[in-house]
Amino acid sequence: MHDQLPPLLKQYFGYDTFRPLQSEIIAATMSGKDVVAILPTGAGKSLTFQLPALAEDGVTLVVSPLIALMKDQVDSLTASGVPATFLNSSLAPSEARDRAESLSRGEYKLLYAAPERVMNPGFIADLKRWNIKRIAVDEAHCISEWGHDFRPEYRQLAKLRTHLPGVPFLALTATATPKVREDISRQLQMQDPVRFLASFNRANLSYSILPKSKPARQVFEFVHSRREESGIIYLQSRKATEAMAATLKAEGINAIAYHAGLDPATRAKNQEAFIRDEARIVCATVAFGMGINKPDVRYVIHADLPKNIEGYYQETGRAGRDGLPSECLLLYSRGDLIRNLRFLEDATDLEAKKIAEGQMRQMADFAETTSCRRTALLAYFGETWPDENCGGCDSCLNPREEYDATLQVQKLLSCIIRAKQAAGFSTGVNHIAQVITGANTAKVRDYGHDKISTYGIGADTPREEWAALGRQLIQLGLIEASQDNFQTLNISKKGANVLKSREKTLLTRLPFSNSPNASAKLSRSGSIPCDEELFESMRSLRKTIADEKSVPPYVIFGDNPLRHMARRYPQTKTDFLNVPGVGTQKLDDYGQAFMEEIKSHLASHEKQSFAPLKTPLPPKMKTEGALNGSVLETLNQFKAGKTIPQIAKTREMATGTIAGHLASAIANGDITPDPRQFFSEEEEQRIEAAVATAEEGLAKLAPIHATLNGEIRYEILKLYATFKSLETPA
Ligand code: ADP
Ligand code: ZN
């Protein structure tokens, strides 16, 4: 890794560490090789060409399919102090000329452009003068007609190779289909590209499915209980999007519609309103999608059944780009499947019809499964989810099976007893739930319940869950509730026995809240607990600043840095700069305003304290063909020019293991290195001679190793055997 990269990462983007695969991709592209990087949405692909651009001289050309996206990306970079610009048809000729002149003077490190412009002869002549160092092809799946976003103009990009010889390509995409992936390197005429492939698991997304009944009501309840959050609601028809938006609006919720039938101006206006946090919800057909770079979409609801799993994955994937917990809800009815199938009835292409039908049925199977959704989703893309419980889908969070609730029951029963002793009278289930979770309310203090030993002993479990457990124990007769309006709790005889004997209690797990999928919110990976009130006031500040500058709010700060600020309460420049996602430019531009907001908040509020954040586990690598992720990683380093001992060192693995990786890649035909990279001609002759005397030939390496007095290492023998096995026809 180049030494200057970590300081640049901190200075411009405010991060201390790389996300998985980022530094590997950067090293590969900086070595001058062609690279294909396939990582899911939110993995941080942009940084892999932005950072090298800052570290090197010259300009990185970024090919990007959508004009709207380009502007937002350039705005974000500019806000971080990165010299970047774009050229497209939206600019007035004089503005375009100014920018071209600045490029000639070398004032920009990144240039975003649409593919149709890139192929314009005048533009190619300009590119030759601008010292183009690297070509990053964003959304590279647009090059393939197998994909859903095919752009014929992307096909022309390979021609840049002749105009800009020796300039490496870096193709980036989140596409999940193998066919499209292969097409990318072929269409871009890449020579022996280094490929990176991450798991497609989106750890911060939770998946749940509810039986569809009165969908408008279900959607309303869901969005109503998430008042401050942005979301997308996908519906099948244009009419349905407008009806849903109207229903929500009538309920006072700021929703808009988006579909391909709207005129372009309205479409652009609605999209802008969503990105700028003016409309909280978009009710959309699948036409709404790729242009959406909004990082803080907190949920995606499918109110109608998607036509295939690929589409469902892409659409739900628009939630939670920033890595914060986000939810995906699907409302499912068998009727939707039947309706989808009916659309196909008139199809004339029978082959295509059969494929589409199969995909629709797979989608319905997914919705009907009672096992883990994540496992099912990843299996569709050929990945195996290694754990039994994913902790982030309705099947895993609310399995309808028994669990050992002994400890919870003991805690709740003793809390009821202690609370009654302290106050001298019984209280209701919601109050007990507050005491056990350590709520600091006037009532809790007045009753002296903040002094009892069970105060806060259940703080690790959500309040609603305690209340639900209380209601469950009433039904089971362990607790008695008074028959009056107050429904105060007392332990029954049965309950007293359970408490005394410490008897094991098995309970059926309940969905502990009425609001759909509220549970999933609680345990998702990536959550950043913070002072919610301060977070909200900083969000309004962010919106005000963004409006003044006429940029989307996330360009100022994403939710992520704001949540960190609302945990750490930074009040000095140094502390502020330590917030992840704050670089020096943003410190200079916005530090003061946000620190003042924090200061004024603290004038009337106590600082809250938070447990340290768990660092999320790196995503597991995915299996591609016969090679598993670890092999791919070795392979990438080998292709980048490293030797076996060097790879073994950086990966902290035995040289034998690394040689094994290479052997399987050679056997698989993924690399065809020269044997001389591993052993000399003389060594080869020695091995041959030893093999000739060995009883079992190359089938057993130990005798050969012994014959050679251990002078040639096992791993070399292994590689030799691999080369030999390729020589003999199978
Ligand atoms: P992708 O293009 O893969 O969907 P982005 O490039 O938009 O992802 O990045 C997603 C989010 O992750 C952005 O908010 C970005 O600032 C953040 N991010 C990128 N790299 C890092 C890093 N090394 N540490 C923390 N956050 C990062
Ligand atoms: Zn699951």
Tab-separated table of N, CA and C and ligand atoms in Angstrom, residues 207 371-375 385 388-397, ligand 2:
chain	number	residue	atom	x	y	z
A	207	TYR	N	-34.715	-7.935	6.448
A	207	TYR	CA	-35.741	-8.323	5.486
A	207	TYR	C	-36.946	-8.881	6.220
A	371	SER	N	-38.005	-20.123	6.373
A	371	SER	CA	-36.631	-20.082	6.880
A	371	SER	C	-35.991	-18.732	6.557
A	372	CYS	N	-34.706	-18.635	6.845
A	372	CYS	CA	-34.024	-17.339	6.796
A	372	CYS	C	-34.076	-16.685	5.401
A	373	ARG	N	-34.511	-15.448	5.329
A	373	ARG	CA	-34.626	-14.722	4.041
A	373	ARG	C	-33.250	-14.420	3.457
A	374	ARG	N	-32.332	-14.061	4.327
A	374	ARG	CA	-30.991	-13.694	3.856
A	374	ARG	C	-30.334	-14.908	3.193
A	375	THR	N	-30.457	-16.057	3.872
A	375	THR	CA	-29.900	-17.284	3.318
A	375	THR	C	-30.496	-17.560	1.941
A	385	TRP	N	-24.799	-18.683	3.053
A	385	TRP	CA	-24.734	-17.932	4.304
A	385	TRP	C	-24.281	-18.882	5.394
A	388	GLU	N	-26.547	-20.042	11.135
A	388	GLU	CA	-27.908	-20.520	11.153
A	388	GLU	C	-28.881	-19.355	11.242
A	389	ASN	N	-28.566	-18.407	12.118
A	389	ASN	CA	-29.479	-17.293	12.333
A	389	ASN	C	-28.822	-16.010	11.837
A	390	CYS	N	-29.460	-15.315	10.921
A	390	CYS	CA	-28.822	-14.129	10.349
A	390	CYS	C	-29.043	-12.923	11.239
A	391	GLY	N	-29.998	-13.021	12.163
A	391	GLY	CA	-30.246	-11.917	13.083
A	391	GLY	C	-30.875	-10.713	12.420
A	392	GLY	N	-31.259	-10.818	11.183
A	392	GLY	CA	-31.803	-9.644	10.507
A	392	GLY	C	-32.891	-9.963	9.500
A	393	CYS	N	-33.691	-10.993	9.770
A	393	CYS	CA	-34.868	-11.195	8.927
A	393	CYS	C	-35.996	-11.661	9.832
A	394	ASP	N	-37.218	-11.557	9.344
A	394	ASP	CA	-38.345	-11.901	10.217
A	394	ASP	C	-38.282	-13.358	10.677
A	395	SER	N	-37.830	-14.247	9.795
A	395	SER	CA	-37.779	-15.657	10.205
A	395	SER	C	-36.790	-15.864	11.343
A	396	CYS	N	-35.655	-15.167	11.263
A	396	CYS	CA	-34.638	-15.360	12.295
A	396	CYS	C	-34.959	-14.573	13.567
A	397	LEU	N	-35.623	-13.422	13.409
A	397	LEU	CA	-35.885	-12.601	14.588
A	397	LEU	C	-37.116	-13.065	15.358
B	2	ZN	ZN	-32.433	-14.653	8.617
